[in-house]
PDB file of N, CA and C in Angstrom:
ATOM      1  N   UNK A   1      -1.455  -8.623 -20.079  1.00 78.00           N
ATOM      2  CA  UNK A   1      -1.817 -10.018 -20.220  1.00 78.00           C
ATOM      3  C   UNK A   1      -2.739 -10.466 -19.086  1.00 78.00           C
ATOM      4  N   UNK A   2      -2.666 -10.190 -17.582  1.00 81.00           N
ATOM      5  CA  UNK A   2      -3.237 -10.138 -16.470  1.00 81.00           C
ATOM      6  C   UNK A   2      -4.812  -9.745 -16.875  1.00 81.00           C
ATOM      7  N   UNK A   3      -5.024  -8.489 -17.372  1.00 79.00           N
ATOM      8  CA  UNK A   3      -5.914  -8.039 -17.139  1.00 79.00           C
ATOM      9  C   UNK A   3      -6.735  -8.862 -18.429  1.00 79.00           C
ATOM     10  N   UNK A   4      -6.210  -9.418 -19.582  1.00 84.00           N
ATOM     11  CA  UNK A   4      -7.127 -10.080 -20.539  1.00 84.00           C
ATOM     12  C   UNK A   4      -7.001 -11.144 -20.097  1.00 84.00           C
ATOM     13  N   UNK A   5      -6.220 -11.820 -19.336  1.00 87.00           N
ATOM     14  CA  UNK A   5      -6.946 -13.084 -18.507  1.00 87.00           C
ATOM     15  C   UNK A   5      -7.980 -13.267 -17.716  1.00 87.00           C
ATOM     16  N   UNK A   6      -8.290 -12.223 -17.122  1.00 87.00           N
ATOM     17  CA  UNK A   6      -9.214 -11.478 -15.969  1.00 87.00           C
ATOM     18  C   UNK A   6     -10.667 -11.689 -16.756  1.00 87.00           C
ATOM     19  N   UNK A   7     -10.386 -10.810 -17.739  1.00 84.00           N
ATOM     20  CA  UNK A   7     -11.336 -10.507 -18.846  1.00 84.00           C
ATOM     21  C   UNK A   7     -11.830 -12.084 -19.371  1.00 84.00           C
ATOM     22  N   UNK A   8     -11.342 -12.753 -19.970  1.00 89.00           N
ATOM     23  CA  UNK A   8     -11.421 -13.500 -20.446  1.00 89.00           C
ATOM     24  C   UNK A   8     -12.630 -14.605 -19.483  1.00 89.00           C
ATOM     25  N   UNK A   9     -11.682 -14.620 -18.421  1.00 91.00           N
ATOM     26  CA  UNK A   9     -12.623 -15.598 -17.440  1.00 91.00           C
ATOM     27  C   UNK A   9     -14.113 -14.888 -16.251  1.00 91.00           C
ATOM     28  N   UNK A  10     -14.200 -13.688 -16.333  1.00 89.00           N
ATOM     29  CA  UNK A  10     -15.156 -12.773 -16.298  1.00 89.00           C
ATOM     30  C   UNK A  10     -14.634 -12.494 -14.948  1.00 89.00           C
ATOM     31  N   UNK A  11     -13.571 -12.115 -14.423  1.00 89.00           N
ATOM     32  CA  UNK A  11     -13.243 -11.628 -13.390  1.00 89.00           C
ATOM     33  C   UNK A  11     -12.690 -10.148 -13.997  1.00 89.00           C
ATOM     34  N   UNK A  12     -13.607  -9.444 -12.975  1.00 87.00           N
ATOM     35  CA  UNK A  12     -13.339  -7.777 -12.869  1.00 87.00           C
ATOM     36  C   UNK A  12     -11.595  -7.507 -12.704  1.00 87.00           C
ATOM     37  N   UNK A  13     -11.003  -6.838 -13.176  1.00 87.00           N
ATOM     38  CA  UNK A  13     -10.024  -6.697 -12.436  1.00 87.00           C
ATOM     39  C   UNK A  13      -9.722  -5.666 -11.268  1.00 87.00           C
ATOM     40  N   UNK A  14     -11.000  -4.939 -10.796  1.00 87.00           N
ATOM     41  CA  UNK A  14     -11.367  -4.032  -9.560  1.00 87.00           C
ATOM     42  C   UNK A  14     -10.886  -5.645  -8.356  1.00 87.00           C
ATOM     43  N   UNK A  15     -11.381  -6.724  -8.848  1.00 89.00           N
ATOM     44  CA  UNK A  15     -11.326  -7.938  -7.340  1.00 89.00           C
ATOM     45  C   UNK A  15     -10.197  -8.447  -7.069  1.00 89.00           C
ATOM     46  N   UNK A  16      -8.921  -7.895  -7.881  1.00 91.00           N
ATOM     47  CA  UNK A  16      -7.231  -8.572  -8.134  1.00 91.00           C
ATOM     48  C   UNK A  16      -6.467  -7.282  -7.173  1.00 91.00           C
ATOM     49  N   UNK A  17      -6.014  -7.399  -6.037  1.00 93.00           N
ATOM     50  CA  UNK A  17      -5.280  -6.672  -5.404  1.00 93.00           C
ATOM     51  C   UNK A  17      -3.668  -7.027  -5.328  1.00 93.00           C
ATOM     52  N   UNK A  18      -3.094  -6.100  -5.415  1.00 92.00           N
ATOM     53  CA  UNK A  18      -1.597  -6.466  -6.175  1.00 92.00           C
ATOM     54  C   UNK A  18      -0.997  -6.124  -5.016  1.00 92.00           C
ATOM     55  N   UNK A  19       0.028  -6.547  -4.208  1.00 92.00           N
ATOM     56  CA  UNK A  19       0.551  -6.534  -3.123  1.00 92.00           C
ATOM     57  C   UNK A  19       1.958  -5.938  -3.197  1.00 92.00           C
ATOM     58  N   UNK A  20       2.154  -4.885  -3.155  1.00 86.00           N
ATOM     59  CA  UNK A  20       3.450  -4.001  -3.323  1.00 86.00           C
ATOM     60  C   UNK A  20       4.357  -4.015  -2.029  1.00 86.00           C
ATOM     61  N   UNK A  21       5.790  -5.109  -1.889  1.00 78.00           N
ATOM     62  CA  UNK A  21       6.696  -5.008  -0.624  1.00 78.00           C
ATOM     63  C   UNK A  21       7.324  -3.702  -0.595  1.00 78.00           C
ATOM     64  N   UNK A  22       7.420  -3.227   0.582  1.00 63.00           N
ATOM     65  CA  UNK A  22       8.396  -1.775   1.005  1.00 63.00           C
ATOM     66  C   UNK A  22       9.586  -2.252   1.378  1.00 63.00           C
ATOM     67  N   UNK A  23      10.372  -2.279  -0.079  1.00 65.00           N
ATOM     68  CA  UNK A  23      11.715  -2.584  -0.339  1.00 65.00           C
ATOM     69  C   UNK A  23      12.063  -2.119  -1.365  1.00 65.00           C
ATOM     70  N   UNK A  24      13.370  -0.929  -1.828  1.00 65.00           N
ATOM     71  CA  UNK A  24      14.175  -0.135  -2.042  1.00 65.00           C
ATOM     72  C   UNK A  24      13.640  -0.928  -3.789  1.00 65.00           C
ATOM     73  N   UNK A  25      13.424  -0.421  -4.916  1.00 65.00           N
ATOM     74  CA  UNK A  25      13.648  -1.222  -6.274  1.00 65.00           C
ATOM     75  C   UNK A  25      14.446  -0.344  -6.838  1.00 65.00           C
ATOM     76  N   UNK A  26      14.620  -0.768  -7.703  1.00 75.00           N
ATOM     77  CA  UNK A  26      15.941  -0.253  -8.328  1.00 75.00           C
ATOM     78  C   UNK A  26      15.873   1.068  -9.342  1.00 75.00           C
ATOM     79  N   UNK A  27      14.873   1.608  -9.781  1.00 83.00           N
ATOM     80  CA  UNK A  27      14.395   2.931 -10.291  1.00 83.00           C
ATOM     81  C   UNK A  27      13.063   2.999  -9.406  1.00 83.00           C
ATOM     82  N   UNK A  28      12.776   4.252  -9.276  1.00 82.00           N
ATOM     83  CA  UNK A  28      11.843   4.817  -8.048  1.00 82.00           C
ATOM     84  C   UNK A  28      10.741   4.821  -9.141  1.00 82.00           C
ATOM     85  N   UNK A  29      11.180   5.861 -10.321  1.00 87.00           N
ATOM     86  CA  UNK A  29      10.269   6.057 -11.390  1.00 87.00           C
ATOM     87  C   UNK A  29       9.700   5.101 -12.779  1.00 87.00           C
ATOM     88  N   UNK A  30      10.429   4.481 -12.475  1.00 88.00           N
ATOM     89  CA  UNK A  30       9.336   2.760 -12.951  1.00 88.00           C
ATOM     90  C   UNK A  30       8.826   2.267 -12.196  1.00 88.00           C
ATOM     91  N   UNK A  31       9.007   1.953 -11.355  1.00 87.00           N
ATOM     92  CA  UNK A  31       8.063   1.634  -9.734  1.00 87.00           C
ATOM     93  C   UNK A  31       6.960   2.598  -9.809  1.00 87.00           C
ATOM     94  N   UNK A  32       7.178   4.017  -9.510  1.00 89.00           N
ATOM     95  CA  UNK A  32       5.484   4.421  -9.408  1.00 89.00           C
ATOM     96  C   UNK A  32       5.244   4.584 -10.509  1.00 89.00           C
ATOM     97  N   UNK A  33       5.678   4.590 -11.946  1.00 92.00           N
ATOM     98  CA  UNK A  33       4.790   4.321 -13.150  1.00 92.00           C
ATOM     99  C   UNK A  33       3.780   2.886 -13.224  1.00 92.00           C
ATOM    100  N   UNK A  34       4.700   1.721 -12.656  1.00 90.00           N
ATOM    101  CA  UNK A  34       4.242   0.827 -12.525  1.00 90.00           C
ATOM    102  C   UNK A  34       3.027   0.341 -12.211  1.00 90.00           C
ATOM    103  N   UNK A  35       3.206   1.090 -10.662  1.00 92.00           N
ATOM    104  CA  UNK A  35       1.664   1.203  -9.428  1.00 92.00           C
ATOM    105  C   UNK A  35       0.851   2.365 -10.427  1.00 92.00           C
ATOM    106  N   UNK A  36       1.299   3.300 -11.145  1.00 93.00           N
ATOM    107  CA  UNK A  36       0.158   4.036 -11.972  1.00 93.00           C
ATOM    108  C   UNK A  36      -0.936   3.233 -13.169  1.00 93.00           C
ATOM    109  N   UNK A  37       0.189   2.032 -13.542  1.00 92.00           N
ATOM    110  CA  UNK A  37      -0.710   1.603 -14.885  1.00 92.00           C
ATOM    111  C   UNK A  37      -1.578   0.401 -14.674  1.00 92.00           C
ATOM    112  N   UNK A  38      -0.712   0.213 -12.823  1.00 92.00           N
ATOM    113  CA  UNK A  38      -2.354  -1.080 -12.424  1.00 92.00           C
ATOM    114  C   UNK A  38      -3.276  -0.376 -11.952  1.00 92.00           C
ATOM    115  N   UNK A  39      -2.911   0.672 -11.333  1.00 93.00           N
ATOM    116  CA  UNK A  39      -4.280   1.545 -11.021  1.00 93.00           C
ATOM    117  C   UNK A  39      -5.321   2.015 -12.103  1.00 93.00           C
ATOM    118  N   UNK A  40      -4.597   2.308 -12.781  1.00 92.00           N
ATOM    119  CA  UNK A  40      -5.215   3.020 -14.290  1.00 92.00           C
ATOM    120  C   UNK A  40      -6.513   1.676 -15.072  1.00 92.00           C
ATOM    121  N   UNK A  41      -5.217   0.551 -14.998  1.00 89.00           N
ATOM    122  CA  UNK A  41      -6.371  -0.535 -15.431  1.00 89.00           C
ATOM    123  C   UNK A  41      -7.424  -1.552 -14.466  1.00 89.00           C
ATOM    124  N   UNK A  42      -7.338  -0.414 -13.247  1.00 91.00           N
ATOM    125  CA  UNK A  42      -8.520  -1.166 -12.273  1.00 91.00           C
ATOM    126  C   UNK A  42      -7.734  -1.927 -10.989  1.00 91.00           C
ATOM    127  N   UNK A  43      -6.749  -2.378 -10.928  1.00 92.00           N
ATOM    128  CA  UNK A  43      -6.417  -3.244 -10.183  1.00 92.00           C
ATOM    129  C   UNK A  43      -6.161  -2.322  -9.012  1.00 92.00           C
ATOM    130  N   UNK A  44      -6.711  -3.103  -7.604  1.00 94.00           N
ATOM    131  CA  UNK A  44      -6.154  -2.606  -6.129  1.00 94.00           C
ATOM    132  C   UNK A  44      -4.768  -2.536  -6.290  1.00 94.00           C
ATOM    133  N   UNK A  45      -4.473  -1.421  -4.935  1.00 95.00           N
ATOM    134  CA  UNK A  45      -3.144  -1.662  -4.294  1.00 95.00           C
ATOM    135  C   UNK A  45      -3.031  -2.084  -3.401  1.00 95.00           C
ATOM    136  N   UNK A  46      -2.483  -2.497  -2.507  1.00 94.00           N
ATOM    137  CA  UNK A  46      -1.817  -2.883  -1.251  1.00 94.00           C
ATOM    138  C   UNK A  46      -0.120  -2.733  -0.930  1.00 94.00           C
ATOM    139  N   UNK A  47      -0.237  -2.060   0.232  1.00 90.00           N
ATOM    140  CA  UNK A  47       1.515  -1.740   0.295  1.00 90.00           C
ATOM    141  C   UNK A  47       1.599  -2.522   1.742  1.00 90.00           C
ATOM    142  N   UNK A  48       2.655  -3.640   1.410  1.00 88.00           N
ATOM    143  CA  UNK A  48       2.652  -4.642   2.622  1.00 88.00           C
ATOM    144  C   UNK A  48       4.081  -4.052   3.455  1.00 88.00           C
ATOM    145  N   UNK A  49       4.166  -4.632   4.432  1.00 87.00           N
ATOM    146  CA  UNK A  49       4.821  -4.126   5.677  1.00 87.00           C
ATOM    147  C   UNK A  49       4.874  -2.776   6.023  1.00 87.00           C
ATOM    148  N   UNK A  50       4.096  -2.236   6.019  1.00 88.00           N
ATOM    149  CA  UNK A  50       4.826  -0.682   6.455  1.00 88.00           C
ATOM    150  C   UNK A  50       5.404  -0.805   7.773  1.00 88.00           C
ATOM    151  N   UNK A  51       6.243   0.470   7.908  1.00 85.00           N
ATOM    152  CA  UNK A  51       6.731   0.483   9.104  1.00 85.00           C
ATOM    153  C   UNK A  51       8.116  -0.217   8.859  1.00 85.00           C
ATOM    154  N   UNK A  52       8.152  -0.786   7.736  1.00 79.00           N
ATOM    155  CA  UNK A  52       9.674  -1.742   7.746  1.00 79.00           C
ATOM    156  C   UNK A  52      10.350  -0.994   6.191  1.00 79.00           C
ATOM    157  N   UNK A  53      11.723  -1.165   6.603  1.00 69.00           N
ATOM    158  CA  UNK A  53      12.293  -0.854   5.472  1.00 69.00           C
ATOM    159  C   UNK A  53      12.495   0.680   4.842  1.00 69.00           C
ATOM    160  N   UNK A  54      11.875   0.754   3.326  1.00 65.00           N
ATOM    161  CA  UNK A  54      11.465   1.919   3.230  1.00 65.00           C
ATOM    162  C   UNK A  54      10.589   2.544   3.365  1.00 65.00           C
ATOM    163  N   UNK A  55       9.341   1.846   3.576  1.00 69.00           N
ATOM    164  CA  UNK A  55       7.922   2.869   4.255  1.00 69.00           C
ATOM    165  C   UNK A  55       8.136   4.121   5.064  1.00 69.00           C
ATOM    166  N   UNK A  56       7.268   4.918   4.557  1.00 77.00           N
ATOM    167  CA  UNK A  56       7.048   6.067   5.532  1.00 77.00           C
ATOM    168  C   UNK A  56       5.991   7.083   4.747  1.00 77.00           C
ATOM    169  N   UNK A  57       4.995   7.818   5.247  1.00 84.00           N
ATOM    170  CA  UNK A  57       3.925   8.387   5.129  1.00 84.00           C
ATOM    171  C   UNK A  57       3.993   9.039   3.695  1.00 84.00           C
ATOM    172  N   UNK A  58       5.151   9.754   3.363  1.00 84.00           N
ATOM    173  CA  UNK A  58       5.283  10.429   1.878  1.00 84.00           C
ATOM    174  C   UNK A  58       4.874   9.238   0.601  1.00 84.00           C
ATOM    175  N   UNK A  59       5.676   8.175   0.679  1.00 83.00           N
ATOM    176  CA  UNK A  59       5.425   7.314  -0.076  1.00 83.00           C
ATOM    177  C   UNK A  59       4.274   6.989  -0.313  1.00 83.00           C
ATOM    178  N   UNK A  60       3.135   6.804   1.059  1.00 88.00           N
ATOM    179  CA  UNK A  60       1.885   6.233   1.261  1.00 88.00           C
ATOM    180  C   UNK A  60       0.848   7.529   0.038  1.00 88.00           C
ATOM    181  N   UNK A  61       1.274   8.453   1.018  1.00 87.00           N
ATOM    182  CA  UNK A  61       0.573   9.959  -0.132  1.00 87.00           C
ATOM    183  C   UNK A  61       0.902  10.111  -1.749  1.00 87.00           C
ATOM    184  N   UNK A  62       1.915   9.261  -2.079  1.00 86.00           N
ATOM    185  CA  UNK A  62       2.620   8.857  -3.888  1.00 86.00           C
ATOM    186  C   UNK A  62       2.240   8.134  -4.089  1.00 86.00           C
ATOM    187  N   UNK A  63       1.665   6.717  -3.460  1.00 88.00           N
ATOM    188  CA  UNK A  63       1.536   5.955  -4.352  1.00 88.00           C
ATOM    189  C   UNK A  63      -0.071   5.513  -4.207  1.00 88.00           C
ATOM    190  N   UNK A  64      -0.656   6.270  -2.937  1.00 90.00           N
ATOM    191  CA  UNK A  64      -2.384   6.062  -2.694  1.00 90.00           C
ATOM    192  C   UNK A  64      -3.204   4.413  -2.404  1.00 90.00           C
ATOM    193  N   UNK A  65      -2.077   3.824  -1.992  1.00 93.00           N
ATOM    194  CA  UNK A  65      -3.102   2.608  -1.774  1.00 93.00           C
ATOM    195  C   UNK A  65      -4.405   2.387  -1.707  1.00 93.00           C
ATOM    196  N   UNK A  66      -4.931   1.029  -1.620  1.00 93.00           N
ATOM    197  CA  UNK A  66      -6.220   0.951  -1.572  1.00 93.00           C
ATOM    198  C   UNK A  66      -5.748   0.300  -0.112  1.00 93.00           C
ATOM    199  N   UNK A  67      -5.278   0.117   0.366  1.00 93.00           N
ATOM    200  CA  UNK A  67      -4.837  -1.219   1.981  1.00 93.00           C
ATOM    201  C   UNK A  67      -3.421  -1.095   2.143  1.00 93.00           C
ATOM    202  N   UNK A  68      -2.888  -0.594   3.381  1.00 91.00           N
ATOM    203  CA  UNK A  68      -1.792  -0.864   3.840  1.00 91.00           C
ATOM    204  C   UNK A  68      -1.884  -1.637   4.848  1.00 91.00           C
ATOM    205  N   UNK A  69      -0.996  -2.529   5.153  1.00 90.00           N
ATOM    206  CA  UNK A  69      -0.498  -3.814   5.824  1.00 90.00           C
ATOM    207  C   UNK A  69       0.628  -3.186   6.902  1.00 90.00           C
ATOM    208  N   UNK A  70       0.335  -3.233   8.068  1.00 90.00           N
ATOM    209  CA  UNK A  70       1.259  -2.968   8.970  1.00 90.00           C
ATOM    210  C   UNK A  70       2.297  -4.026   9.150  1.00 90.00           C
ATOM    211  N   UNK A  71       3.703  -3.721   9.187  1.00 90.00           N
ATOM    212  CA  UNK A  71       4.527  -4.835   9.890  1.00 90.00           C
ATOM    213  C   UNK A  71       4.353  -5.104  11.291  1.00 90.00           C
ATOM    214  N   UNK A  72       4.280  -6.612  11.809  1.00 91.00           N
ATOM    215  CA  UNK A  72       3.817  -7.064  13.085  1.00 91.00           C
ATOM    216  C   UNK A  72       4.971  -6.227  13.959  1.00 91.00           C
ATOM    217  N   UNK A  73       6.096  -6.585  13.279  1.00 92.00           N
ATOM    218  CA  UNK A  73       7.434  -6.452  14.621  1.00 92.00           C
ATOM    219  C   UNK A  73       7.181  -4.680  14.575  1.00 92.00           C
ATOM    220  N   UNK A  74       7.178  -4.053  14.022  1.00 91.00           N
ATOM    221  CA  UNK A  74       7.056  -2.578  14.283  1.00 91.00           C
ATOM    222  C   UNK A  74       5.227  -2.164  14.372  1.00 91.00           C
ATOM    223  N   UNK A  75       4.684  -2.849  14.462  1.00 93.00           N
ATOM    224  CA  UNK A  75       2.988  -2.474  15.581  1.00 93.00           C
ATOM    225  C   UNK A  75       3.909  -3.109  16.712  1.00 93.00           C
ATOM    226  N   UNK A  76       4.338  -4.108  16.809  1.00 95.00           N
ATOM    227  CA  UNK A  76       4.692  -4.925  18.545  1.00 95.00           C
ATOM    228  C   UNK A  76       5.655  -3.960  18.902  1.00 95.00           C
ATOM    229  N   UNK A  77       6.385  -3.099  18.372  1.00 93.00           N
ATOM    230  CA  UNK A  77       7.283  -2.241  19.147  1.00 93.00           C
ATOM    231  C   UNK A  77       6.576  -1.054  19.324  1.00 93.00           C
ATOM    232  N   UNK A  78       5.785  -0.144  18.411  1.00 93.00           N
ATOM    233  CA  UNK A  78       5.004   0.734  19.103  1.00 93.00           C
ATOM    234  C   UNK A  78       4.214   0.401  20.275  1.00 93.00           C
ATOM    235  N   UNK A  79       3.154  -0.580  20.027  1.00 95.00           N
ATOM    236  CA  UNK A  79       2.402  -0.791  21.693  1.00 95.00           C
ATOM    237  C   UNK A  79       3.193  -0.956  22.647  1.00 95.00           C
ATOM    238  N   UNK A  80       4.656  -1.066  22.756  1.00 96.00           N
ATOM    239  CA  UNK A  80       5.274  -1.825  23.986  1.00 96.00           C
ATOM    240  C   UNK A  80       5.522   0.160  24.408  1.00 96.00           C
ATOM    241  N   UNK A  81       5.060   1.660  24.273  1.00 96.00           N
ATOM    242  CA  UNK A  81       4.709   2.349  24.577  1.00 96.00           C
ATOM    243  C   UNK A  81       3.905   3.240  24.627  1.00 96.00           C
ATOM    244  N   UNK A  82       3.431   4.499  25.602  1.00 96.00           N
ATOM    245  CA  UNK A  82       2.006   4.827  25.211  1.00 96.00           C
ATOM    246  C   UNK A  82       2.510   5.810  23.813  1.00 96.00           C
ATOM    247  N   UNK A  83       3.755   6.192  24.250  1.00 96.00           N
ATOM    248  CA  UNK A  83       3.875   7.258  22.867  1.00 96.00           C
ATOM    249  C   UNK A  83       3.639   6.384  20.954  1.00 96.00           C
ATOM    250  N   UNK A  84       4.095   5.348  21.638  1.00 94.00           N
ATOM    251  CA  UNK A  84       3.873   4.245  20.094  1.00 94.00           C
ATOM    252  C   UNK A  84       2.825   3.970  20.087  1.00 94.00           C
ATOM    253  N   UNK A  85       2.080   3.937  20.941  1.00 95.00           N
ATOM    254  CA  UNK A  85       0.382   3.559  20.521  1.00 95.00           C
ATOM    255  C   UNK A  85      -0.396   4.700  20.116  1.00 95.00           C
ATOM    256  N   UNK A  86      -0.033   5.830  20.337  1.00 96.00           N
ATOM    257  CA  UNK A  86      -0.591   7.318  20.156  1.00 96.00           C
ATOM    258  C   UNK A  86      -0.114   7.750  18.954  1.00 96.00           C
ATOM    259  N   UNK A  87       1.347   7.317  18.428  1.00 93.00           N
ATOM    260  CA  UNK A  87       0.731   7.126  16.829  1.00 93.00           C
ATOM    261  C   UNK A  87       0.769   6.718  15.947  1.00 93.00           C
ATOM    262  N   UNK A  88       0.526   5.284  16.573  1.00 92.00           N
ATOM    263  CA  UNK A  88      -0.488   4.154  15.477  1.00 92.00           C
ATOM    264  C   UNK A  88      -1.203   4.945  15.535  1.00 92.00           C
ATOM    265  N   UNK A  89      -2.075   5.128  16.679  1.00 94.00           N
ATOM    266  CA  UNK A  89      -3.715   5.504  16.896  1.00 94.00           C
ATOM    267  C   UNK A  89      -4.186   6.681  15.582  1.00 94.00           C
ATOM    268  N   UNK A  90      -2.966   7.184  15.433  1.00 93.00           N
ATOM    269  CA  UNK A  90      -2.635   8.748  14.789  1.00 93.00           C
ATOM    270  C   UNK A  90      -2.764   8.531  13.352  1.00 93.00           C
ATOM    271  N   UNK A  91      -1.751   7.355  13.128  1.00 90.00           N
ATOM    272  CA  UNK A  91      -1.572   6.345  11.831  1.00 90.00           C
ATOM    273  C   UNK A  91      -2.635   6.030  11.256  1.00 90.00           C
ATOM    274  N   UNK A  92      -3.559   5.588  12.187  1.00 91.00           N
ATOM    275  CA  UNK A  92      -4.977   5.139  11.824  1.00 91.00           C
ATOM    276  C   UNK A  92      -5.575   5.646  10.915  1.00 91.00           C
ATOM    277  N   UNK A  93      -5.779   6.723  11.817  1.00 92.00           N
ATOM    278  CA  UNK A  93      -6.919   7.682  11.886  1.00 92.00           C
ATOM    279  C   UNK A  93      -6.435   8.485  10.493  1.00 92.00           C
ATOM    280  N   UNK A  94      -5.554   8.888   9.871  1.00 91.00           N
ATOM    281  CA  UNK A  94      -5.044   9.743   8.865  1.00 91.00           C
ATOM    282  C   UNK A  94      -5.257   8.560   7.594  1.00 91.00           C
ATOM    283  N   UNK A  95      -4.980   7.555   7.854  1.00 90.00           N
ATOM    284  CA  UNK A  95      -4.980   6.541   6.823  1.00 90.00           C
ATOM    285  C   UNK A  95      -6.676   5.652   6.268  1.00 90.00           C
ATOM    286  N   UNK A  96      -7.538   6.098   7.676  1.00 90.00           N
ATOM    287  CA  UNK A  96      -9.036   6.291   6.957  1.00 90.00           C
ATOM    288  C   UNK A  96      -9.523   7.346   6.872  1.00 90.00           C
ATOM    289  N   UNK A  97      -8.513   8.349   6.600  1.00 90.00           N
ATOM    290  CA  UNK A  97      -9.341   9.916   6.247  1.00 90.00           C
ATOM    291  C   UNK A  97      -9.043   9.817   4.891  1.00 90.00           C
ATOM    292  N   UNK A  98      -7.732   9.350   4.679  1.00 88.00           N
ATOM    293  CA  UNK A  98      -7.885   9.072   3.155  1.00 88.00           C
ATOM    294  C   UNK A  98      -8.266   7.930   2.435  1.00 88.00           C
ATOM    295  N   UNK A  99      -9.246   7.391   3.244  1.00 88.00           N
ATOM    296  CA  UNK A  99     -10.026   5.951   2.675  1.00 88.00           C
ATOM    297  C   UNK A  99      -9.152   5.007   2.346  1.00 88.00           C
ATOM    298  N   UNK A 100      -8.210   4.576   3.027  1.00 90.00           N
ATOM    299  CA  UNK A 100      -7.319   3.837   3.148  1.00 90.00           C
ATOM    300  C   UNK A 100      -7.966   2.074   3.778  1.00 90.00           C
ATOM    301  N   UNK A 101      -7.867   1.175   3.437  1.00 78.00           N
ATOM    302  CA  UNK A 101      -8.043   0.091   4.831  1.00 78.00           C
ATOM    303  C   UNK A 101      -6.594  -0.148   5.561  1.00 78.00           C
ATOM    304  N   UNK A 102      -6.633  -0.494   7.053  1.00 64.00           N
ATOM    305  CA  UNK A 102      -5.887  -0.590   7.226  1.00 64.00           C
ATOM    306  C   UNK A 102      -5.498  -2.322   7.726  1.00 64.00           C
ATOM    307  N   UNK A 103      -4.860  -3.288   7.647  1.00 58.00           N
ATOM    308  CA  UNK A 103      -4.722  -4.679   7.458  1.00 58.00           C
ATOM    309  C   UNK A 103      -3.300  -4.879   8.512  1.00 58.00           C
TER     310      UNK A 103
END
């Protein structure tokens, strides 16, 4: 319905980024079918908070975002050492090798 609304009013649906929270849902495998059939019909991803909850790098490699969203309180606890800033820094850098943005 999204996407023939899109249609309808001449918005691409490549410009609609869908904002996915990293929090536990209740089947894993409707969830990434889910993120498969907005991808399929054009729409961005975005996986907001990482670092909180259930995030962690495997997930990021399953479900391929277009933008991950760091959580503030876990970036503010890595910088408060050099080993936590070394790998964000790390985080980064792996997350625009796979053409990731990072937000």
């Amino acid at each position: 319905d999204l996407k023939l609304a899109l249609n309808r009013s001449g918005i691409g649906s490549g410009r609609v980024v869908c904002e996915l929270t990293e929090h536990k849902s209740g089947s894993e495998e409707t969830f990434f079918e889910f993120v498969r059939t907005l991808k399929s019909t054009g729409f961005k991803i975005a996986l907001d908070d990482y670092g909180a909850d259930e995030s962690d790098y495997g997930r990021v490699q399953a479900l391929r975002p277009d933008i991950v969203k760091f959580d503030g309180g876990w970036i503010a606890r890595l910088m408060a050492t050099p080993a936590g800033a070394a790998l964000l820094k790390a985080m980064v850098t792996t997350f625009k090798d796979l053409e990731i943005q990072r937000l």
